[in-house]
């Protein structure tokens, strides 16, 4: 990596670090918060409802993978350490797990909208502080794109992703047991779909649709 590429890489890390870290942190906090509402205080007792990113850092998913994916493809991706969830401690465990699983992607959608709205602030800031306004604008766009991507990816109906958890809570128990049997192989299935290009075919149109809706809702034309 020459000096020019190194400088560009550092700039991209600086722009993407805050939105990516908070996206994966608040995704997990949302799971823990919803679990607490249904009676499970496991995450709270372990301090995992904190907004301090250090409490949620996974060395692989929060540090290595985001840097590697940014270096390879120009777009950060990653995850935080999963919050502990105890369905047996919840009221109406099956219903509760649907809400707990859905809370993470819902938090990402709300964050995407929040980052999109912050683009209005970036435009105003750029009028008297161009460098700061440009930096905030770039950061906001990363925040929107990453949160939409993370939310949609997690909604894939493959356990152990959130979409698989939601599906598990909605189907009859006989089907649910089959999903439980698939879960140990879920990440292998997802990797296979990714390598075959199936994920791009399935998620690409949905990603673009949700992204367009976020821009529309926030009043930002074309992002």
Coordinates of C-alpha atoms in Angstrom, one line a residue:
X1 CA 0.0 0.0 0.0
X2 CA 1.6 3.3 -1.1
X3 CA 1.4 6.6 0.8
X4 CA -1.6 7.8 -1.2
X5 CA -3.6 4.6 -0.7
X6 CA -2.7 4.6 3.0
X7 CA -3.9 8.1 3.4
X8 CA -7.2 7.3 1.7
X9 CA -7.6 4.2 3.9
X10 CA -7.1 6.2 7.0
X11 CA -9.6 8.8 5.8
X12 CA -12.2 6.1 5.2
X13 CA -11.6 4.6 8.6
X14 CA -12.0 8.1 10.2
X15 CA -15.3 8.7 8.4
X16 CA -16.7 5.2 9.0
X17 CA -15.6 4.4 12.5
X18 CA -18.3 6.3 14.5
X19 CA -21.4 5.2 12.4
X20 CA -20.2 1.6 12.2
X21 CA -19.4 1.2 15.9
X22 CA -22.6 2.8 17.0
X23 CA -24.7 0.8 14.5
X24 CA -23.5 -2.6 15.8
X25 CA -23.5 -1.4 19.4
X26 CA -27.0 -0.1 19.4
X27 CA -28.2 -3.1 17.4
X28 CA -27.2 -5.3 20.4
X29 CA -28.4 -2.9 23.0
X30 CA -31.8 -2.9 21.3
X31 CA -31.9 -6.7 21.7
X32 CA -31.1 -6.5 25.4
X33 CA -33.5 -3.6 26.0
X34 CA -36.4 -5.5 24.5
X35 CA -35.5 -8.6 26.4
X36 CA -35.6 -6.6 29.6
X37 CA -39.1 -5.4 28.7
X38 CA -40.2 -9.0 28.6
X39 CA -38.6 -9.8 32.0
X40 CA -35.1 -11.0 31.0
X41 CA -32.5 -8.9 32.8
X42 CA -29.5 -10.9 31.7
X43 CA -28.0 -8.2 29.5
X44 CA -28.7 -5.5 32.1
X45 CA -27.0 -7.5 34.9
X46 CA -23.9 -7.8 32.8
X47 CA -23.8 -4.2 31.9
X48 CA -24.7 -4.8 28.2
X49 CA -27.4 -2.1 28.1
X50 CA -24.7 0.5 28.2
X51 CA -24.1 2.7 25.2
X52 CA -20.3 2.4 25.8
X53 CA -19.0 0.6 22.7
X54 CA -16.2 -1.0 24.7
X55 CA -18.7 -3.2 26.5
X56 CA -19.8 -4.7 23.2
X57 CA -16.5 -5.0 21.4
X58 CA -15.9 -8.4 19.6
X59 CA -12.2 -8.3 18.5
X60 CA -13.0 -10.1 15.3
X61 CA -16.4 -8.6 14.4
X62 CA -15.9 -5.0 15.7
X63 CA -12.2 -4.5 14.8
X64 CA -10.7 -7.0 12.3
X65 CA -13.6 -7.6 10.0
X66 CA -14.6 -4.0 9.5
X67 CA -11.0 -3.0 8.7
X68 CA -10.5 -6.0 6.4
X69 CA -13.8 -5.4 4.5
X70 CA -13.0 -1.7 4.1
X71 CA -9.6 -2.5 2.8
X72 CA -10.9 -5.1 0.3
X73 CA -14.1 -3.6 -0.8
X74 CA -14.4 0.0 0.4
X75 CA -17.4 -0.7 2.7
X76 CA -17.2 -1.6 6.3
X77 CA -19.1 -4.5 7.7
X78 CA -19.0 -6.1 11.1
X79 CA -20.8 -7.1 14.3
X80 CA -20.6 -6.6 18.1
X81 CA -20.5 -9.2 20.8
X82 CA -24.1 -10.7 21.1
X83 CA -26.0 -9.8 24.2
X84 CA -27.0 -12.7 26.5
X85 CA -30.6 -13.6 26.1
X86 CA -32.5 -16.1 28.4
X87 CA -35.9 -16.9 26.9
X88 CA -36.9 -18.9 30.0
X89 CA -36.8 -15.6 32.0
X90 CA -39.3 -13.9 29.7
X91 CA -43.0 -13.7 29.8
X92 CA -44.5 -15.4 26.7
X93 CA -41.1 -16.6 25.5
X94 CA -42.1 -17.3 21.9
X95 CA -43.7 -13.9 21.4
X96 CA -40.9 -12.3 23.3
X97 CA -38.2 -13.8 21.1
X98 CA -39.9 -12.4 18.0
X99 CA -39.8 -8.9 19.5
X100 CA -36.3 -9.3 20.8
X101 CA -34.9 -10.4 17.4
X102 CA -36.8 -7.7 15.5
X103 CA -35.5 -5.0 17.8
X104 CA -32.0 -5.1 16.4
X105 CA -32.9 -4.4 12.7
X106 CA -35.5 -1.9 13.9
X107 CA -32.8 0.0 15.7
X108 CA -30.7 0.0 12.5
X109 CA -33.6 1.5 10.5
X110 CA -34.1 4.3 13.0
X111 CA -30.4 5.0 13.0
X112 CA -30.4 5.1 9.2
X113 CA -33.2 7.7 9.3
X114 CA -31.3 9.7 12.0
X115 CA -28.1 9.7 9.9
X116 CA -30.1 10.8 6.9
X117 CA -31.6 13.7 8.8
X118 CA -28.1 14.7 9.9
X119 CA -27.3 15.4 6.3
X120 CA -29.4 18.5 6.5
X121 CA -27.1 19.6 9.4
X122 CA -24.1 18.9 7.3
X123 CA -25.3 21.1 4.5
X124 CA -25.8 24.0 6.9
X125 CA -22.5 23.4 8.6
X126 CA -20.7 23.4 5.3
X127 CA -21.7 27.0 4.6
X128 CA -19.4 28.3 7.4
X129 CA -17.1 25.3 8.0
X130 CA -16.7 23.5 4.7
X131 CA -14.3 20.8 5.9
X132 CA -16.4 19.9 9.0
X133 CA -19.6 19.9 6.9
X134 CA -18.0 17.6 4.3
X135 CA -16.8 15.3 7.0
X136 CA -20.2 15.1 8.6
X137 CA -21.9 14.5 5.3
X138 CA -19.6 11.6 4.4
X139 CA -20.0 10.2 7.9
X140 CA -23.8 10.5 7.6
X141 CA -23.9 8.7 4.3
X142 CA -21.8 5.8 5.7
X143 CA -24.3 5.7 8.7
X144 CA -27.3 5.4 6.4
X145 CA -25.8 2.8 4.1
X146 CA -24.3 0.7 6.8
X147 CA -27.4 0.6 9.0
X148 CA -29.7 -0.3 6.1
X149 CA -27.3 -3.0 5.0
X150 CA -26.9 -4.4 8.5
X151 CA -30.6 -4.3 9.2
X152 CA -31.6 -6.1 6.0
X153 CA -28.8 -8.6 6.3
X154 CA -29.9 -9.6 9.8
X155 CA -33.5 -10.1 8.6
X156 CA -32.5 -13.0 6.4
X157 CA -34.7 -15.9 7.6
X158 CA -31.7 -18.1 8.4
X159 CA -30.8 -18.9 12.1
X160 CA -28.9 -17.6 13.9
X161 CA -29.6 -14.3 12.2
X162 CA -32.4 -12.1 13.6
X163 CA -34.7 -13.0 10.7
X164 CA -34.3 -16.7 11.6
X165 CA -35.2 -15.9 15.2
X166 CA -38.3 -14.1 14.1
X167 CA -39.3 -16.9 11.8
X168 CA -38.7 -19.4 14.7
X169 CA -41.2 -17.5 16.8
X170 CA -43.9 -17.4 14.1
X171 CA -44.0 -21.0 12.8
X172 CA -45.5 -24.1 14.4
X173 CA -43.2 -25.9 16.9
X174 CA -42.7 -28.8 14.5
X175 CA -41.2 -26.4 11.9
X176 CA -39.3 -24.5 14.6
X177 CA -37.5 -27.7 15.7
X178 CA -36.3 -28.1 12.1
X179 CA -35.0 -24.5 12.2
X180 CA -33.2 -25.3 15.4
X181 CA -31.5 -28.2 13.6
X182 CA -30.3 -25.9 10.9
X183 CA -28.9 -23.2 13.2
X184 CA -25.4 -24.8 13.7
X185 CA -25.0 -24.6 10.0
X186 CA -26.5 -21.2 9.5
X187 CA -23.3 -19.3 9.0
X188 CA -22.1 -21.9 6.5
X189 CA -25.4 -21.5 4.5
X190 CA -25.0 -17.8 4.5
X191 CA -21.4 -17.9 3.3
X192 CA -22.4 -20.3 0.6
X193 CA -25.2 -18.0 -0.6
X194 CA -22.8 -15.1 -0.6
X195 CA -20.2 -16.9 -2.6
X196 CA -22.8 -18.1 -5.1
X197 CA -24.1 -14.5 -5.5
X198 CA -27.5 -15.4 -4.3
X199 CA -27.4 -12.9 -1.4
X200 CA -26.8 -10.0 -3.9
X201 CA -29.7 -11.1 -6.0
X202 CA -32.0 -11.4 -3.0
X203 CA -30.9 -8.5 -0.9
X204 CA -29.8 -6.1 -3.6
X205 CA -33.3 -4.9 -4.7
X206 CA -34.5 -4.8 -1.1
X207 CA -31.5 -2.8 0.0
X208 CA -32.0 -0.2 -2.8
X209 CA -35.8 0.0 -2.0
X210 CA -35.3 0.6 1.7
X211 CA -32.4 3.0 1.1
X212 CA -34.7 5.0 -1.3
X213 CA -37.4 5.1 1.3
X214 CA -35.0 6.3 4.0
X215 CA -33.9 9.1 1.7
X216 CA -37.5 10.0 0.9
X217 CA -38.6 9.9 4.5
X218 CA -35.7 12.2 5.6
X219 CA -36.3 14.6 2.7
X220 CA -32.9 14.0 1.2
X221 CA -33.0 13.8 -2.6
X222 CA -30.9 10.9 -4.0
X223 CA -28.8 10.7 -0.8

